[in-house]
Every structure is written in C-alpha cells, then in structure tokens.
Amino acid sequence: MQKPILYIVIPCYNEEQVLPITAPMFLDTLKSMISDEQISDESRIMFVNDGSKDKTWSTIQNLASDNPYFAGISLSRNRGHQNALLGGLMEAKEHADITISIDCDGQDDIHVMKEMVKQYHDGCEIVYGVRSKRDTDTFFKRFTARSYYKLLKSMGVDVVYDHADYRLVSSRVLREFSNFKEVNLFLRGMFPLVGFKSTSVYYERHERLAGKSHYPFSKSMALAFDGITSLSIKPIRIITGLGTIVSFLSFFMIIYIVIGYFLGNTTPGWASTLSAIGFFSGVQLISLGVIGEYVGKIYMETKARPRYIISEKTSNLPKSQEDKD
Ligand code: UDP
Ligand code: MG
C-alpha cells in the first residue's frame, strides 16, 4: 500500500504563547503516524501565519529551520480564520495526498488524527471531526450552538452537527474544491457540497492551552450569519412569505376600518394608525435589511478579489507548480 503524504494545516493568528506548547504535540503525533507506517515520511506540519502582529511568524520560521517536519506560509495580512485555512489547504494540496486542518490552540484532540487517517485508508475522502460533548461550554454557548445548527438545517444547509474546522480532506477533494470561487467562506458548510465518500470521528474538545480566543461573541455572530446567507436563499423567501401574510392582515384591517366608518365610530383611531405604521415600517426595514445583506454579498462576489495572498514561505516547503513558472 502506498503511504499517503499528510499535511497538517494549522492557521495561527497571534499565537506566540500557545505555539511553543502545541508544536511539539503535533510533531509527536506526526512522528508516531509515520512510524506506524500510516503516512509517508514526507508528511509535514504546515502553519499558516495569518498576518500576526506578535512573534508567531518568527516562531514558525525557527521551528521550520530546526526540524524538517515543520513548514509554514505567511499571508500578507490578517484575513481571518476561514481565509487563512483556505490559503493553507490550497498550498498543501500541491504537495500532499491528504490534509488535516486543526486549530493551533490544542482544543481539538490530536489523537483522533490516527483514526481520521485510518478512515481515509478505508476509502473516505472527507473525515469530519465531531465533538462528542460540550461539557466545557457555557450553557449559553451550548444553547446558541444547538439552535444555530437547527436553524441551518431548516434553511436547507447541510452541515455536520458539532463539527467545526477539524477535518481530513484528500487532495482530490481539494482540487475540486478549488473551483468554488466564492469569497464569503463558511468552509464547514461548503465541503459537504463537494460530495465524495465521507464519515465522522468523535472527540472531546478541551480548553485552550494558552493565549485567548479570537472569536468574541460579535465575530461568532458574523460567522453564523455568513453561514446562512452564503449557503441559503431561504431568508429572502421567508420575507416574501411574511409580506404576503402582512398584506393579507392589512386587507382585513381595511375592512374593519371601513365598517367602523359606516357605523360612525371612526373617532380618533390614533393608536391603531400609529401601531399599524410602526408594524409595517418594521417589517419593511427587516426585509430591506435581509435583501441588502444578499445584495452586499453579490457586490463582494462580483469583485472576485483574491481571498488570500501568500507573502513568504519557509524554505523547506517543496516548490509548487506556480513557484516554478
Ligand atoms: N485564527 C486565524 N485568524 C484569525 C483568527 C483566528 O488564523 O483572524 C486562528 C487561531 O490562531 C486559531 C483558530 O483560528 O488557530 C481558531 O481561533 P480561536 O481558537 O481563537 O477560536 P475559538 O476556538 O475560540 O473559536
Ligand atoms: Mg480555539
């Protein structure tokens, strides 16, 4: 059996505190998979520096010069987790047969990588890492996450429950995936669209080993919103439905008013007028907002700007086709 080349792709943004702790852990796992003959000796741990402002890139460069199993690329500026991960995966597909994407903070259990690779050997091209429980989350986070997955499902978006961005993807899938040109990225919702045989493996998620989260509530909300509007046009349909219902209701209201007029009690009516105005303006504003969100998305997509720009690579990374040209 041919041993596949594995690239572990790890986006890093301002992670100088946690990298020195987790890098050796990744290395141990990689080496043990190599010695188990699961993967080729040409496998690498590839960090993607997402325009960090601290010493993250120099840490990565030092790791790469000390140990040939470490490599890295650096983006020209901070582009956010999803873009950084995409940049890493697109680079890795040039050198590897399989990739595993994982965060650099040690939250995801690296020991299930072996199980992921085993599933690849059994014929799966995508293996989703799924959290088996959410004990370490607050009640609020658990509740919002659950409701969000339900909402996504009801909008027709096919996502794997409790899976984030810890997954194995073969380079064949990545080559197909490179034809998805959109700039609004929600990778966990996009990979199921590619198809091919897939499965899930389960693990427990831990606390961050050091440093702090880059996903405050506002950023998580933005990603959640992108997830829906990038993959579903149902919200626009809901608005059409809402508009129909509201028109229907106002039709009855007009009848009520006309009857009132003939019965002679058209007195003031101030409150009902105002409440109707308030209600309708509310509905209109929400509708405009949702439509505006999609118009904004179209605007961003038509510009088709590059999703990431690689400014540097560590020298131990094999030359890709583009570099040779
Ligand atoms: N990250 C990134 N660019 C960013 C923000 C985060 O590459 O702009 C990386 C970060 O270094 C980490 C991963 O994305 O490896 C997940 O981020 P974090 O752990 O802060 O998020 P959380 O686990 O709290 O959702
Ligand atoms: Mg984290």
mmCIF file of C-alpha atoms and ligand atoms in Angstrom:
data_model
loop_
_atom_site.group_PDB
_atom_site.id
_atom_site.type_symbol
_atom_site.label_atom_id
_atom_site.label_comp_id
_atom_site.label_asym_id
_atom_site.label_seq_id
_atom_site.Cartn_x
_atom_site.Cartn_y
_atom_site.Cartn_z
ATOM 1 C CA MET A 1 0.000 0.000 0.000
ATOM 2 C CA GLN A 2 1.233 3.457 -0.982
ATOM 3 C CA LYS A 3 1.744 5.618 2.108
ATOM 4 C CA PRO A 4 -0.027 8.980 1.664
ATOM 5 C CA ILE A 5 1.723 12.294 2.303
ATOM 6 C CA LEU A 6 -0.168 14.095 5.074
ATOM 7 C CA TYR A 7 -0.076 17.852 5.607
ATOM 8 C CA ILE A 8 -1.475 19.095 8.907
ATOM 9 C CA VAL A 9 -2.654 22.645 8.167
ATOM 10 C CA ILE A 10 -2.789 24.995 11.144
ATOM 11 C CA PRO A 11 -3.911 28.638 10.906
ATOM 12 C CA CYS A 12 -2.281 30.873 13.524
ATOM 13 C CA TYR A 13 -3.064 34.436 14.473
ATOM 14 C CA ASN A 14 -1.114 35.996 17.343
ATOM 15 C CA GLU A 15 -0.353 32.626 18.887
ATOM 16 C CA GLU A 16 3.197 33.123 20.201
ATOM 17 C CA GLN A 17 2.077 31.873 23.618
ATOM 18 C CA VAL A 18 0.494 28.618 22.554
ATOM 19 C CA LEU A 19 2.671 27.582 19.575
ATOM 20 C CA PRO A 20 5.703 26.540 21.642
ATOM 21 C CA ILE A 21 3.395 24.265 23.670
ATOM 22 C CA THR A 22 1.370 22.684 20.879
ATOM 23 C CA ALA A 23 4.004 22.427 18.107
ATOM 24 C CA PRO A 24 5.849 19.544 19.869
ATOM 25 C CA MET A 25 2.499 17.809 20.438
ATOM 26 C CA PHE A 26 1.689 17.957 16.726
ATOM 27 C CA LEU A 27 5.196 16.691 15.964
ATOM 28 C CA ASP A 28 4.806 13.691 18.301
ATOM 29 C CA THR A 29 1.546 12.735 16.646
ATOM 30 C CA LEU A 30 3.003 13.105 13.138
ATOM 31 C CA LYS A 31 6.068 11.039 14.022
ATOM 32 C CA SER A 32 4.007 8.307 15.607
ATOM 33 C CA MET A 33 1.822 8.070 12.487
ATOM 34 C CA ILE A 34 4.971 7.875 10.351
ATOM 35 C CA SER A 35 6.470 5.119 12.500
ATOM 36 C CA ASP A 36 3.147 3.247 12.396
ATOM 37 C CA GLU A 37 3.535 3.346 8.588
ATOM 38 C CA GLN A 38 0.186 5.131 8.304
ATOM 39 C CA ILE A 39 1.654 8.057 6.394
ATOM 40 C CA SER A 40 4.736 8.907 4.336
ATOM 41 C CA ASP A 41 7.920 10.354 5.803
ATOM 42 C CA GLU A 42 7.422 13.377 3.533
ATOM 43 C CA SER A 43 4.447 14.460 5.649
ATOM 44 C CA ARG A 44 4.583 17.924 7.208
ATOM 45 C CA ILE A 45 3.066 20.173 9.821
ATOM 46 C CA MET A 46 2.291 23.380 7.948
ATOM 47 C CA PHE A 47 1.475 26.542 9.862
ATOM 48 C CA VAL A 48 -0.306 29.440 8.190
ATOM 49 C CA ASN A 49 0.615 32.753 9.738
ATOM 50 C CA ASP A 50 -2.477 34.918 9.306
ATOM 51 C CA GLY A 51 -0.785 38.324 9.454
ATOM 52 C CA SER A 52 0.068 38.034 13.158
ATOM 53 C CA LYS A 53 1.289 41.129 14.949
ATOM 54 C CA ASP A 54 3.380 39.240 17.505
ATOM 55 C CA LYS A 55 6.282 36.783 17.113
ATOM 56 C CA THR A 56 4.182 33.998 15.594
ATOM 57 C CA TRP A 57 5.915 34.061 12.169
ATOM 58 C CA SER A 58 9.445 34.072 13.589
ATOM 59 C CA THR A 59 8.437 31.205 15.904
ATOM 60 C CA ILE A 60 7.232 29.258 12.852
ATOM 61 C CA GLN A 61 10.435 30.063 10.929
ATOM 62 C CA ASN A 62 12.538 28.843 13.853
ATOM 63 C CA LEU A 63 10.532 25.629 14.114
ATOM 64 C CA ALA A 64 11.000 25.055 10.372
ATOM 65 C CA SER A 65 14.729 25.645 10.452
ATOM 66 C CA ASP A 66 15.184 23.354 13.479
ATOM 67 C CA ASN A 67 13.065 20.497 12.214
ATOM 68 C CA PRO A 68 12.299 19.456 8.623
ATOM 69 C CA TYR A 69 8.818 18.221 9.582
ATOM 70 C CA PHE A 70 7.719 21.806 10.248
ATOM 71 C CA ALA A 71 6.897 24.212 7.430
ATOM 72 C CA GLY A 72 4.954 27.418 7.115
ATOM 73 C CA ILE A 73 3.473 30.035 4.862
ATOM 74 C CA SER A 74 2.701 33.592 5.786
ATOM 75 C CA LEU A 75 -0.174 35.708 4.500
ATOM 76 C CA SER A 76 0.457 39.328 3.568
ATOM 77 C CA ARG A 77 -2.005 40.494 6.237
ATOM 78 C CA ASN A 78 -4.694 39.224 8.595
ATOM 79 C CA ARG A 79 -7.518 37.684 6.543
ATOM 80 C CA GLY A 80 -9.431 35.795 9.236
ATOM 81 C CA HIS A 81 -9.521 32.120 10.156
ATOM 82 C CA GLN A 82 -11.538 30.832 7.152
ATOM 83 C CA ASN A 83 -9.378 32.563 4.526
ATOM 84 C CA ALA A 84 -6.152 31.581 6.261
ATOM 85 C CA LEU A 85 -7.278 27.972 6.396
ATOM 86 C CA LEU A 86 -8.242 28.038 2.710
ATOM 87 C CA GLY A 87 -4.833 29.500 1.822
ATOM 88 C CA GLY A 88 -3.126 26.713 3.755
ATOM 89 C CA LEU A 89 -5.241 23.964 2.209
ATOM 90 C CA MET A 90 -4.682 25.258 -1.336
ATOM 91 C CA GLU A 91 -0.919 25.331 -0.736
ATOM 92 C CA ALA A 92 -0.966 21.874 0.881
ATOM 93 C CA LYS A 93 -2.885 20.252 -1.980
ATOM 94 C CA GLU A 94 0.151 20.900 -4.205
ATOM 95 C CA HIS A 95 2.371 18.735 -2.002
ATOM 96 C CA ALA A 96 0.138 16.310 -0.145
ATOM 97 C CA ASP A 97 -2.271 13.425 -0.720
ATOM 98 C CA ILE A 98 -4.286 14.243 2.385
ATOM 99 C CA THR A 99 -4.650 17.257 4.686
ATOM 100 C CA ILE A 100 -5.939 17.619 8.216
ATOM 101 C CA SER A 101 -6.971 21.109 9.319
ATOM 102 C CA ILE A 102 -6.880 21.921 13.020
ATOM 103 C CA ASP A 103 -6.584 24.995 15.279
ATOM 104 C CA CYS A 104 -3.240 25.647 16.915
ATOM 105 C CA ASP A 105 -4.519 26.085 20.469
ATOM 106 C CA GLY A 106 -4.712 22.415 21.484
ATOM 107 C CA GLN A 107 -8.501 22.479 21.964
ATOM 108 C CA ASP A 108 -9.123 19.707 19.473
ATOM 109 C CA ASP A 109 -7.898 16.257 20.452
ATOM 110 C CA ILE A 110 -4.935 15.478 18.175
ATOM 111 C CA HIS A 111 -5.095 11.770 18.971
ATOM 112 C CA VAL A 112 -8.083 11.232 16.688
ATOM 113 C CA MET A 113 -5.912 12.125 13.682
ATOM 114 C CA LYS A 114 -4.864 8.469 13.554
ATOM 115 C CA GLU A 115 -8.490 7.444 13.372
ATOM 116 C CA MET A 116 -9.062 10.008 10.598
ATOM 117 C CA VAL A 117 -6.190 8.623 8.538
ATOM 118 C CA LYS A 118 -7.455 5.106 9.148
ATOM 119 C CA GLN A 119 -10.836 6.142 7.719
ATOM 120 C CA TYR A 120 -9.000 7.541 4.686
ATOM 121 C CA HIS A 121 -7.299 4.184 4.194
ATOM 122 C CA ASP A 122 -10.756 2.637 4.351
ATOM 123 C CA GLY A 123 -11.863 4.761 1.403
ATOM 124 C CA CYS A 124 -13.220 8.023 2.860
ATOM 125 C CA GLU A 125 -12.130 11.258 1.206
ATOM 126 C CA ILE A 126 -13.508 13.626 3.864
ATOM 127 C CA VAL A 127 -13.455 12.792 7.584
ATOM 128 C CA TYR A 128 -15.232 15.268 9.863
ATOM 129 C CA GLY A 129 -14.010 15.700 13.439
ATOM 130 C CA VAL A 130 -17.121 15.954 15.604
ATOM 131 C CA ARG A 131 -17.319 16.996 19.263
ATOM 132 C CA SER A 132 -18.799 14.208 21.338
ATOM 133 C CA LYS A 133 -19.885 16.510 24.165
ATOM 134 C CA ARG A 134 -19.951 20.158 25.045
ATOM 135 C CA ASP A 135 -19.168 19.986 28.772
ATOM 136 C CA THR A 136 -16.569 22.730 28.624
ATOM 137 C CA ASP A 137 -19.023 25.214 27.054
ATOM 138 C CA THR A 138 -21.251 27.578 28.968
ATOM 139 C CA PHE A 139 -24.988 26.923 28.891
ATOM 140 C CA PHE A 140 -25.423 29.980 26.663
ATOM 141 C CA LYS A 141 -22.859 28.749 24.094
ATOM 142 C CA ARG A 142 -24.387 25.274 24.091
ATOM 143 C CA PHE A 143 -27.887 26.610 23.639
ATOM 144 C CA THR A 144 -26.966 29.051 20.850
ATOM 145 C CA ALA A 145 -24.891 26.409 19.047
ATOM 146 C CA ARG A 146 -27.711 23.848 19.125
ATOM 147 C CA SER A 147 -30.311 26.363 17.951
ATOM 148 C CA TYR A 148 -27.967 27.508 15.209
ATOM 149 C CA TYR A 149 -27.481 24.005 13.799
ATOM 150 C CA LYS A 150 -31.248 23.538 13.795
ATOM 151 C CA LEU A 151 -31.704 26.871 12.033
ATOM 152 C CA LEU A 152 -29.096 25.949 9.391
ATOM 153 C CA LYS A 153 -30.823 22.623 8.760
ATOM 154 C CA SER A 154 -34.209 24.317 8.406
ATOM 155 C CA MET A 155 -32.655 26.695 5.848
ATOM 156 C CA GLY A 156 -31.555 23.713 3.786
ATOM 157 C CA VAL A 157 -27.850 23.996 4.651
ATOM 158 C CA ASP A 158 -26.216 20.612 5.022
ATOM 159 C CA VAL A 159 -23.782 20.820 7.933
ATOM 160 C CA VAL A 160 -22.369 18.127 10.180
ATOM 161 C CA TYR A 161 -23.669 18.644 13.728
ATOM 162 C CA ASP A 162 -20.996 19.866 16.186
ATOM 163 C CA HIS A 163 -18.251 19.830 13.561
ATOM 164 C CA ALA A 164 -16.097 22.938 13.209
ATOM 165 C CA ASP A 165 -12.964 23.000 11.085
ATOM 166 C CA TYR A 166 -11.133 19.907 12.341
ATOM 167 C CA ARG A 167 -11.267 17.541 9.369
ATOM 168 C CA LEU A 168 -9.318 15.360 6.994
ATOM 169 C CA VAL A 169 -9.704 16.170 3.308
ATOM 170 C CA SER A 170 -7.986 14.411 0.425
ATOM 171 C CA SER A 171 -6.183 16.489 -2.196
ATOM 172 C CA ARG A 172 -8.585 15.123 -4.806
ATOM 173 C CA VAL A 173 -11.449 16.790 -2.936
ATOM 174 C CA LEU A 174 -9.364 19.944 -2.525
ATOM 175 C CA ARG A 175 -8.732 20.120 -6.273
ATOM 176 C CA GLU A 176 -12.481 20.020 -6.858
ATOM 177 C CA PHE A 177 -12.982 22.455 -4.015
ATOM 178 C CA SER A 178 -10.629 24.975 -5.666
ATOM 179 C CA ASN A 179 -13.360 25.508 -8.277
ATOM 180 C CA PHE A 180 -15.584 27.035 -5.579
ATOM 181 C CA LYS A 181 -14.652 30.646 -6.198
ATOM 182 C CA GLU A 182 -16.764 32.463 -3.603
ATOM 183 C CA VAL A 183 -15.212 34.962 -1.215
ATOM 184 C CA ASN A 184 -17.801 34.544 1.562
ATOM 185 C CA LEU A 185 -16.348 31.444 3.134
ATOM 186 C CA PHE A 186 -18.067 29.044 5.516
ATOM 187 C CA LEU A 187 -15.889 26.020 4.927
ATOM 188 C CA ARG A 188 -17.764 23.543 7.144
ATOM 189 C CA GLY A 189 -20.906 24.176 5.086
ATOM 190 C CA MET A 190 -19.093 24.066 1.748
ATOM 191 C CA PHE A 191 -17.208 20.766 1.980
ATOM 192 C CA PRO A 192 -20.416 18.687 2.124
ATOM 193 C CA LEU A 193 -21.314 20.310 -1.232
ATOM 194 C CA VAL A 194 -18.259 18.741 -2.893
ATOM 195 C CA GLY A 195 -19.523 15.241 -2.214
ATOM 196 C CA PHE A 196 -17.338 12.061 -2.242
ATOM 197 C CA LYS A 197 -17.395 9.435 0.468
ATOM 198 C CA SER A 198 -17.266 10.951 3.942
ATOM 199 C CA THR A 199 -17.572 9.939 7.585
ATOM 200 C CA SER A 200 -17.176 11.380 11.082
ATOM 201 C CA VAL A 201 -14.913 10.632 14.034
ATOM 202 C CA TYR A 202 -15.723 11.786 17.572
ATOM 203 C CA TYR A 203 -13.554 13.568 20.135
ATOM 204 C CA GLU A 204 -13.793 15.722 23.241
ATOM 205 C CA ARG A 205 -12.880 19.368 22.948
ATOM 206 C CA HIS A 206 -10.722 20.898 25.689
ATOM 207 C CA GLU A 207 -9.959 24.389 26.928
ATOM 208 C CA ARG A 208 -7.385 26.470 25.084
ATOM 209 C CA LEU A 209 -3.860 25.610 26.363
ATOM 210 C CA ALA A 210 -2.669 29.245 26.354
ATOM 211 C CA GLY A 211 -3.489 32.634 24.883
ATOM 212 C CA LYS A 212 -7.059 33.757 24.344
ATOM 213 C CA SER A 213 -9.859 33.165 21.860
ATOM 214 C CA HIS A 214 -10.099 35.358 18.754
ATOM 215 C CA TYR A 215 -13.789 34.644 18.440
ATOM 216 C CA PRO A 216 -15.695 37.006 20.724
ATOM 217 C CA PHE A 217 -19.483 36.947 20.549
ATOM 218 C CA SER A 218 -19.628 39.541 17.741
ATOM 219 C CA LYS A 219 -17.267 37.579 15.463
ATOM 220 C CA SER A 220 -19.081 34.296 16.153
ATOM 221 C CA MET A 221 -22.342 36.028 15.210
ATOM 222 C CA ALA A 222 -20.788 37.310 11.974
ATOM 223 C CA LEU A 223 -19.622 33.792 11.058
ATOM 224 C CA ALA A 224 -23.032 32.379 11.956
ATOM 225 C CA PHE A 225 -24.739 34.925 9.719
ATOM 226 C CA ASP A 226 -22.309 34.245 6.861
ATOM 227 C CA GLY A 227 -23.057 30.558 7.243
ATOM 228 C CA ILE A 228 -26.719 31.122 6.481
ATOM 229 C CA THR A 229 -26.538 33.844 3.855
ATOM 230 C CA SER A 230 -23.662 32.239 1.953
ATOM 231 C CA LEU A 231 -25.398 28.916 1.599
ATOM 232 C CA SER A 232 -29.119 29.574 1.577
ATOM 233 C CA ILE A 233 -31.586 31.956 -0.085
ATOM 234 C CA LYS A 234 -34.401 30.893 2.204
ATOM 235 C CA PRO A 235 -34.390 34.137 4.243
ATOM 236 C CA ILE A 236 -35.438 36.017 1.093
ATOM 237 C CA ARG A 237 -38.270 33.538 0.552
ATOM 238 C CA ILE A 238 -39.341 33.959 4.177
ATOM 239 C CA ILE A 239 -39.599 37.696 3.561
ATOM 240 C CA THR A 240 -41.813 37.125 0.554
ATOM 241 C CA GLY A 241 -43.993 34.898 2.730
ATOM 242 C CA LEU A 242 -44.030 37.465 5.511
ATOM 243 C CA GLY A 243 -45.003 40.179 3.058
ATOM 244 C CA THR A 244 -47.912 38.081 1.839
ATOM 245 C CA ILE A 245 -49.156 37.441 5.360
ATOM 246 C CA VAL A 246 -48.888 41.087 6.310
ATOM 247 C CA SER A 247 -50.764 42.195 3.178
ATOM 248 C CA PHE A 248 -53.458 39.670 3.983
ATOM 249 C CA LEU A 249 -53.783 41.005 7.546
ATOM 250 C CA SER A 250 -53.931 44.602 6.372
ATOM 251 C CA PHE A 251 -56.719 43.679 3.969
ATOM 252 C CA PHE A 252 -58.844 42.613 6.957
ATOM 253 C CA MET A 253 -57.840 45.755 8.769
ATOM 254 C CA ILE A 254 -59.116 47.886 5.895
ATOM 255 C CA ILE A 255 -62.459 46.057 6.034
ATOM 256 C CA TYR A 256 -62.564 46.686 9.793
ATOM 257 C CA ILE A 257 -61.878 50.393 9.264
ATOM 258 C CA VAL A 258 -64.494 50.761 6.522
ATOM 259 C CA ILE A 259 -67.127 49.038 8.665
ATOM 260 C CA GLY A 260 -66.136 51.296 11.555
ATOM 261 C CA TYR A 261 -66.561 54.296 9.273
ATOM 262 C CA PHE A 262 -70.095 53.345 8.318
ATOM 263 C CA LEU A 263 -71.026 52.593 11.894
ATOM 264 C CA GLY A 264 -69.941 56.094 12.702
ATOM 265 C CA ASN A 265 -67.285 55.334 15.257
ATOM 266 C CA THR A 266 -64.225 56.484 13.271
ATOM 267 C CA THR A 267 -63.186 58.582 16.218
ATOM 268 C CA PRO A 268 -59.549 59.349 16.780
ATOM 269 C CA GLY A 269 -58.103 55.930 15.842
ATOM 270 C CA TRP A 270 -54.782 57.440 16.599
ATOM 271 C CA ALA A 271 -53.416 54.437 18.411
ATOM 272 C CA SER A 272 -54.414 51.921 15.764
ATOM 273 C CA THR A 273 -52.978 54.098 12.974
ATOM 274 C CA LEU A 274 -49.697 54.504 14.739
ATOM 275 C CA SER A 275 -49.383 50.847 15.609
ATOM 276 C CA ALA A 276 -50.098 49.885 12.016
ATOM 277 C CA ILE A 277 -47.446 52.318 10.758
ATOM 278 C CA GLY A 278 -44.958 51.031 13.294
ATOM 279 C CA PHE A 279 -45.618 47.425 12.418
ATOM 280 C CA PHE A 280 -45.387 47.910 8.671
ATOM 281 C CA SER A 281 -42.245 50.033 8.828
ATOM 282 C CA GLY A 282 -40.659 47.360 10.993
ATOM 283 C CA VAL A 283 -41.474 44.619 8.526
ATOM 284 C CA GLN A 284 -40.207 46.745 5.641
ATOM 285 C CA LEU A 285 -36.957 47.605 7.342
ATOM 286 C CA ILE A 286 -36.196 43.999 8.260
ATOM 287 C CA SER A 287 -36.981 42.945 4.707
ATOM 288 C CA LEU A 288 -34.767 45.629 3.247
ATOM 289 C CA GLY A 289 -32.008 44.601 5.641
ATOM 290 C CA VAL A 290 -32.081 40.962 4.604
ATOM 291 C CA ILE A 291 -32.240 41.816 0.904
ATOM 292 C CA GLY A 292 -29.426 44.306 1.444
ATOM 293 C CA GLU A 293 -27.347 41.549 3.011
ATOM 294 C CA TYR A 294 -27.603 39.489 -0.165
ATOM 295 C CA VAL A 295 -27.014 42.493 -2.422
ATOM 296 C CA GLY A 296 -23.879 43.160 -0.374
ATOM 297 C CA LYS A 297 -22.785 39.559 -0.866
ATOM 298 C CA ILE A 298 -23.305 39.836 -4.633
ATOM 299 C CA TYR A 299 -21.256 43.017 -4.600
ATOM 300 C CA MET A 300 -18.381 41.285 -2.824
ATOM 301 C CA GLU A 301 -18.560 38.228 -5.095
ATOM 302 C CA THR A 302 -18.576 40.232 -8.346
ATOM 303 C CA LYS A 303 -15.339 41.900 -7.345
ATOM 304 C CA ALA A 304 -13.788 38.441 -7.036
ATOM 305 C CA ARG A 305 -10.822 39.724 -5.088
ATOM 306 C CA PRO A 306 -8.153 37.213 -4.084
ATOM 307 C CA ARG A 307 -9.117 35.525 -0.854
ATOM 308 C CA TYR A 308 -5.572 35.476 0.492
ATOM 309 C CA ILE A 309 -2.112 36.484 -0.652
ATOM 310 C CA ILE A 310 0.936 34.475 0.368
ATOM 311 C CA SER A 311 3.909 36.716 1.065
ATOM 312 C CA GLU A 312 6.502 34.227 2.333
ATOM 313 C CA LYS A 313 7.172 30.509 2.628
ATOM 314 C CA THR A 314 9.684 28.591 4.692
ATOM 315 C CA SER A 315 12.434 27.204 2.502
ATOM 316 C CA ASN A 316 11.806 23.533 3.360
ATOM 317 C CA LEU A 317 8.436 23.547 1.598
ATOM 318 C CA PRO A 318 8.653 21.808 -1.804
ATOM 319 C CA LYS A 319 8.253 24.162 -4.769
ATOM 320 C CA SER A 320 4.691 24.220 -6.088
ATOM 321 C CA GLN A 321 3.834 24.478 -9.794
ATOM 322 C CA GLU A 322 3.141 28.220 -9.539
ATOM 323 C CA ASP A 323 6.532 28.872 -7.922
ATOM 324 C CA LYS A 324 8.294 27.058 -10.759
ATOM 325 C CA ASP A 325 6.526 29.058 -13.503
HETATM 326 N N1 UDP B 1 -7.198 32.424 13.655
HETATM 327 C C1 UDP B 1 -6.684 32.901 12.435
HETATM 328 N N2 UDP B 1 -7.006 34.179 12.039
HETATM 329 C C2 UDP B 1 -7.841 34.996 12.770
HETATM 330 C C3 UDP B 1 -8.387 34.469 13.986
HETATM 331 C C4 UDP B 1 -8.050 33.190 14.392
HETATM 332 O O1 UDP B 1 -5.938 32.209 11.749
HETATM 333 O O2 UDP B 1 -8.091 36.130 12.349
HETATM 334 C C5 UDP B 1 -6.847 31.052 14.098
HETATM 335 C C6 UDP B 1 -6.356 30.934 15.514
HETATM 336 O O3 UDP B 1 -4.957 31.154 15.602
HETATM 337 C C7 UDP B 1 -6.739 29.516 15.885
HETATM 338 C C8 UDP B 1 -8.013 29.285 15.086
HETATM 339 O O4 UDP B 1 -8.015 30.286 14.060
HETATM 340 O O5 UDP B 1 -5.769 28.559 15.480
HETATM 341 C C9 UDP B 1 -9.256 29.358 15.938
HETATM 342 O O6 UDP B 1 -9.285 30.551 16.669
HETATM 343 P P1 UDP B 1 -9.628 30.599 18.219
HETATM 344 O O7 UDP B 1 -9.014 29.456 18.940
HETATM 345 O O8 UDP B 1 -9.273 31.966 18.716
HETATM 346 O O9 UDP B 1 -11.215 30.452 18.170
HETATM 347 P P2 UDP B 1 -12.180 29.599 19.164
HETATM 348 O O10 UDP B 1 -11.561 28.224 19.306
HETATM 349 O O11 UDP B 1 -12.202 30.340 20.442
HETATM 350 O O12 UDP B 1 -13.481 29.573 18.445
HETATM 351 MG MG MG B 2 -9.749 27.834 19.903
#
